[in-house]
N, CA and C atoms as an extended XYZ file, in Angstrom:
243
Properties=species:S:1:pos:R:3:atomname:S:1:resname:S:1:resid:I:1 pbc="F F F"
N       -23.392        4.895       -5.987 N   MET     1
C       -23.358        5.631       -4.341 CA  MET     1
C       -21.866        6.655       -3.909 C   MET     1
N       -22.810        7.547       -3.635 N   SER     2
C       -22.101        8.736       -3.581 CA  SER     2
C       -20.341        8.257       -2.135 C   SER     2
N       -19.156        8.652       -2.655 N   PRO     3
C       -17.771        8.481       -2.039 CA  PRO     3
C       -18.101        9.354       -0.438 C   PRO     3
N       -18.731       10.102       -0.279 N   ASP     4
C       -19.329        9.636        1.780 CA  ASP     4
C       -19.521        9.471        1.829 C   ASP     4
N       -20.955        8.460        1.421 N   LYS     5
C       -21.512        7.784        1.879 CA  LYS     5
C       -20.956        6.637        2.402 C   LYS     5
N       -19.665        5.995        0.999 N   LEU     6
C       -18.678        5.384        1.040 CA  LEU     6
C       -17.866        5.720        2.636 C   LEU     6
N       -17.186        6.774        1.809 N   ILE     7
C       -16.424        6.791        3.687 CA  ILE     7
C       -17.011        6.402        5.161 C   ILE     7
N       -17.666        7.412        4.913 N   TYR     8
C       -19.020        7.518        6.272 CA  TYR     8
C       -19.042        6.552        6.775 C   TYR     8
N       -19.968        4.960        6.146 N   MET     9
C       -19.915        3.797        6.032 CA  MET     9
C       -18.588        2.177        6.419 C   MET     9
N       -17.916        3.088        5.720 N   ALA    10
C       -16.658        2.681        6.001 CA  ALA    10
C       -15.365        2.862        7.327 C   ALA    10
N       -16.053        4.105        7.983 N   ASN    11
C       -15.871        4.296        8.794 CA  ASN    11
C       -16.307        3.839       10.184 C   ASN    11
N       -17.501        3.758        9.546 N   GLN    12
C       -18.710        3.012       10.786 CA  GLN    12
C       -18.259        1.949       11.308 C   GLN    12
N       -17.149        0.667        9.940 N   ILE    13
C       -16.764       -0.342       10.226 CA  ILE    13
C       -15.649       -0.277       10.679 C   ILE    13
N       -15.151        1.060       10.806 N   GLY    14
C       -13.359        1.121       11.298 CA  GLY    14
C       -13.462        1.500       12.850 C   GLY    14
N       -14.613        2.544       13.130 N   LYS    15
C       -14.790        1.874       14.254 CA  LYS    15
C       -15.434        0.842       15.443 C   LYS    15
N       -16.611        0.352       14.899 N   PHE    16
C       -16.270       -0.981       15.567 CA  PHE    16
C       -15.752       -2.020       16.478 C   PHE    16
N       -14.416       -2.193       14.153 N   PHE    17
C       -13.882       -2.829       14.771 CA  PHE    17
C       -12.770       -2.605       15.798 C   PHE    17
N       -11.925       -0.658       16.003 N   ALA    18
C       -11.220       -0.706       16.380 CA  ALA    18
C       -11.119       -0.947       18.587 C   ALA    18
N       -12.995       -1.334       18.435 N   GLY    19
C       -13.314       -1.651       19.734 CA  GLY    19
C       -12.854       -3.249       20.021 C   GLY    19
N       -13.170       -4.125       19.095 N   GLN    20
C       -12.867       -5.580       19.305 CA  GLN    20
C       -10.584       -5.740       19.415 C   GLN    20
N       -11.207       -5.813       20.678 N   ARG    21
C        -9.565       -6.238       21.626 CA  ARG    21
C        -9.048       -7.819       20.563 C   ARG    21
N       -10.079       -8.781       20.529 N   ASP    22
C        -9.936      -10.239       19.734 CA  ASP    22
C        -9.124       -9.967       18.340 C   ASP    22
N        -9.084       -8.716       17.440 N   ARG    23
C        -9.269       -9.025       15.798 CA  ARG    23
C        -8.696       -8.093       15.593 C   ARG    23
N        -7.556       -8.354       14.867 N   GLU    24
C        -6.307       -7.074       14.006 CA  GLU    24
C        -7.453       -6.256       13.965 C   GLU    24
N        -7.081       -5.278       13.984 N   PRO    25
C        -8.556       -3.817       13.153 CA  PRO    25
C        -8.634       -4.329       12.015 C   PRO    25
N        -7.567       -3.494       11.129 N   VAL    26
C        -7.138       -3.559        9.382 CA  VAL    26
C        -7.428       -4.848        8.929 C   VAL    26
N        -6.785       -5.911        9.742 N   ALA    27
C        -7.836       -7.363        8.935 CA  ALA    27
C        -9.382       -7.679        8.906 C   ALA    27
N        -9.238       -7.135        9.869 N   ALA    28
C       -11.121       -7.264       10.082 CA  ALA    28
C       -11.771       -5.966        9.273 C   ALA    28
N       -11.585       -4.720        8.899 N   ILE    29
C       -12.620       -4.280        8.770 CA  ILE    29
C       -12.264       -5.011        7.095 C   ILE    29
N       -11.244       -4.675        6.411 N   ALA    30
C       -10.953       -5.722        5.678 CA  ALA    30
C       -11.752       -6.415        4.843 C   ALA    30
N       -11.870       -7.396        5.760 N   GLU    31
C       -12.279       -8.687        5.728 CA  GLU    31
C       -13.875       -8.017        5.463 C   GLU    31
N       -14.293       -7.386        6.009 N   HIS    32
C       -15.646       -7.561        6.457 CA  HIS    32
C       -16.847       -6.569        4.802 C   HIS    32
N       -15.297       -5.490        4.701 N   ILE    33
C       -15.439       -4.989        3.412 CA  ILE    33
C       -15.973       -6.334        2.511 C   ILE    33
N       -15.043       -6.884        1.917 N   ARG    34
C       -14.588       -8.543        1.258 CA  ARG    34
C       -16.392       -8.634        1.256 C   ARG    34
N       -16.258       -9.049        2.917 N   MET    35
C       -17.608      -10.405        2.145 CA  MET    35
C       -19.674       -9.385        2.482 C   MET    35
N       -18.860       -8.321        2.605 N   PHE    36
C       -21.061       -7.466        2.741 CA  PHE    36
C       -20.999       -6.374        1.525 C   PHE    36
N       -19.666       -5.920        1.482 N   TRP    37
C       -20.039       -4.894        0.111 CA  TRP    37
C       -20.011       -5.360       -0.704 C   TRP    37
N       -20.912       -4.775       -2.237 N   GLU    38
C       -21.500       -5.235       -3.514 CA  GLU    38
C       -20.354       -4.885       -3.945 C   GLU    38
N       -18.979       -6.241       -4.957 N   PRO    39
C       -18.310       -4.976       -6.142 CA  PRO    39
C       -18.148       -4.121       -6.558 C   PRO    39
N       -19.476       -3.111       -6.860 N   ARG    40
C       -19.369       -2.032       -7.216 CA  ARG    40
C       -19.015       -0.712       -5.748 C   ARG    40
N       -19.633       -0.892       -4.667 N   MET    41
C       -18.945       -0.604       -3.602 CA  MET    41
C       -17.804       -0.587       -3.087 C   MET    41
N       -16.940       -1.275       -3.761 N   ARG    42
C       -15.594       -2.128       -3.337 CA  ARG    42
C       -15.071       -1.029       -4.216 C   ARG    42
N       -15.508       -0.727       -5.604 N   HIS    43
C       -15.060       -0.950       -7.072 CA  HIS    43
C       -14.748        1.176       -6.500 C   HIS    43
N       -15.847        2.015       -6.095 N   GLU    44
C       -15.772        2.711       -5.577 CA  GLU    44
C       -15.094        3.078       -5.169 C   GLU    44
N       -15.077        2.934       -4.176 N   ILE    45
C       -14.296        3.086       -2.696 CA  ILE    45
C       -12.500        2.688       -3.353 C   ILE    45
N       -12.533        1.799       -4.105 N   PHE    46
C       -10.778        1.718       -4.806 CA  PHE    46
C       -10.578        2.924       -5.573 C   PHE    46
N       -11.833        3.442       -6.801 N   ALA    47
C       -11.672        4.681       -7.223 CA  ALA    47
C       -11.208        6.067       -6.300 C   ALA    47
N       -11.995        6.044       -5.160 N   HIS    48
C       -11.627        6.688       -4.905 CA  HIS    48
C       -10.171        6.898       -3.576 C   HIS    48
N        -9.746        6.382       -3.396 N   LEU    49
C        -8.414        5.205       -2.835 CA  LEU    49
C        -7.428        6.398       -4.107 C   LEU    49
N        -7.411        5.528       -5.081 N   GLU    50
C        -7.147        6.252       -6.355 CA  GLU    50
C        -6.864        7.590       -6.557 C   GLU    50
N        -7.558        8.212       -6.473 N   GLN    51
C        -8.121        9.413       -6.814 CA  GLN    51
C        -7.987       10.533       -6.467 C   GLN    51
N        -7.677       10.046       -5.267 N   HIS    52
C        -8.352       10.991       -4.100 CA  HIS    52
C        -7.392       10.877       -3.324 C   HIS    52
N        -5.855        9.775       -3.075 N   GLY    53
C        -5.719        9.164       -1.835 CA  GLY    53
C        -6.241        9.217       -0.802 C   GLY    53
N        -7.855        8.619       -1.027 N   GLY    54
C        -8.397        8.099        0.430 CA  GLY    54
C        -9.007        9.123        1.591 C   GLY    54
N        -9.101        9.790        0.760 N   ALA    55
C        -9.505       11.030        1.766 CA  ALA    55
C       -10.554       10.841        2.289 C   ALA    55
N       -10.123       11.559        3.453 N   GLY    56
C       -11.322       11.354        4.251 CA  GLY    56
C       -11.753       10.068        5.292 C   GLY    56
N       -10.716        9.314        5.161 N   LEU    57
C       -10.864        7.009        5.972 CA  LEU    57
C        -9.531        7.671        6.435 C   LEU    57
N       -10.528        6.881        8.129 N   ASP    58
C        -9.537        6.735        9.580 CA  ASP    58
C        -8.229        5.776        8.824 C   ASP    58
N        -7.588        6.338        9.334 N   PRO    59
C        -6.548        5.377        9.677 CA  PRO    59
C        -6.054        3.975        8.659 C   PRO    59
N        -6.794        3.158       10.052 N   SER    60
C        -6.905        1.884        9.910 CA  SER    60
C        -8.142        1.662        8.803 C   SER    60
N        -8.579        2.564        8.154 N   VAL    61
C        -9.851        2.295        7.625 CA  VAL    61
C        -9.293        1.970        6.244 C   VAL    61
N        -7.929        3.112        5.908 N   HIS    62
C        -6.947        3.566        5.050 CA  HIS    62
C        -6.204        2.176        4.576 C   HIS    62
N        -5.551        1.790        5.775 N   LYS    63
C        -4.535        0.116        5.682 CA  LYS    63
C        -5.852       -0.782        5.199 C   LYS    63
N        -6.974       -0.615        5.916 N   ALA    64
C        -7.797       -2.132        4.840 CA  ALA    64
C        -8.666       -1.563        3.560 C   ALA    64
N        -8.590       -1.122        2.750 N   ILE    65
C        -8.689       -0.494        1.589 CA  ILE    65
C        -7.442       -0.656        0.647 C   ILE    65
N        -6.869        0.137        1.205 N   GLU    66
C        -5.664       -0.514        0.633 CA  GLU    66
C        -5.037       -2.004        0.353 C   GLU    66
N        -5.084       -2.597        1.869 N   ARG    67
C        -4.985       -4.314        1.582 CA  ARG    67
C        -5.902       -4.596        0.266 C   ARG    67
N        -7.104       -4.907        0.680 N   LEU    68
C        -8.107       -5.315        0.009 CA  LEU    68
C        -8.272       -4.853       -2.021 C   LEU    68
N        -7.705       -3.544       -1.122 N   HIS    69
C        -7.551       -3.346       -3.505 CA  HIS    69
C        -6.262       -4.518       -3.390 C   HIS    69
N        -5.425       -4.369       -3.397 N   ALA    70
C        -4.621       -5.023       -3.306 CA  ALA    70
C        -4.033       -6.829       -3.970 C   ALA    70
N        -5.381       -7.135       -2.753 N   GLU    71
C        -5.034       -8.266       -2.530 CA  GLU    71
C        -6.507       -8.775       -4.588 C   GLU    71
N        -6.915       -7.456       -4.313 N   GLU    72
C        -8.616       -8.295       -5.619 CA  GLU    72
C        -7.628       -7.770       -7.254 C   GLU    72
N        -6.805       -6.556       -7.016 N   LYS    73
C        -6.203       -6.570       -8.208 CA  LYS    73
C        -5.225       -7.631       -8.637 C   LYS    73
N        -4.411       -8.680       -7.524 N   LYS    74
C        -3.714       -9.883       -8.063 CA  LYS    74
C        -4.291      -10.431       -8.585 C   LYS    74
N        -6.077      -10.922       -7.619 N   SER    75
C        -6.916      -11.474       -7.979 CA  SER    75
C        -6.685      -11.696       -9.272 C   SER    75
N        -7.097      -10.485       -9.610 N   GLU    76
C        -8.021      -10.317      -11.016 CA  GLU    76
C        -6.575      -10.000      -11.921 C   GLU    76
N        -5.931      -10.107      -11.977 N   ALA    77
C        -4.094      -10.804      -12.915 CA  ALA    77
C        -4.064      -12.001      -13.118 C   ALA    77
N        -4.182      -12.680      -11.960 N   MET    78
C        -4.276      -13.866      -11.523 CA  MET    78
C        -5.168      -14.296      -12.949 C   MET    78
N        -6.568      -14.658      -12.403 N   HIS    79
C        -7.573      -15.026      -13.875 CA  HIS    79
C        -7.276      -14.087      -14.996 C   HIS    79
N        -6.754      -13.351      -15.816 N   LYS    80
C        -6.517      -12.613      -16.410 CA  LYS    80
C        -5.248      -14.019      -17.395 C   LYS    80
N        -4.500      -14.160      -16.510 N   ALA    81
C        -3.198      -14.797      -16.787 CA  ALA    81
C        -3.966      -16.229      -17.267 C   ALA    81
């Protein structure tokens, strides 16, 4: 899937959760992407974050992707140990 499509999808998720007053948007975005995006999609958006600094991502989405990426890297490191 193209980075542009993933950015668009992630930003749409961000817009949805921005309107939800009962949940913290960054945590909700990260949880949604963790639960509903295939690992391949997550890895592609993580690559975009690393290679292009997350260009095009809305601020709350950018934070959510950073948080999720850090969590997954930590989890991978724990499984390797």
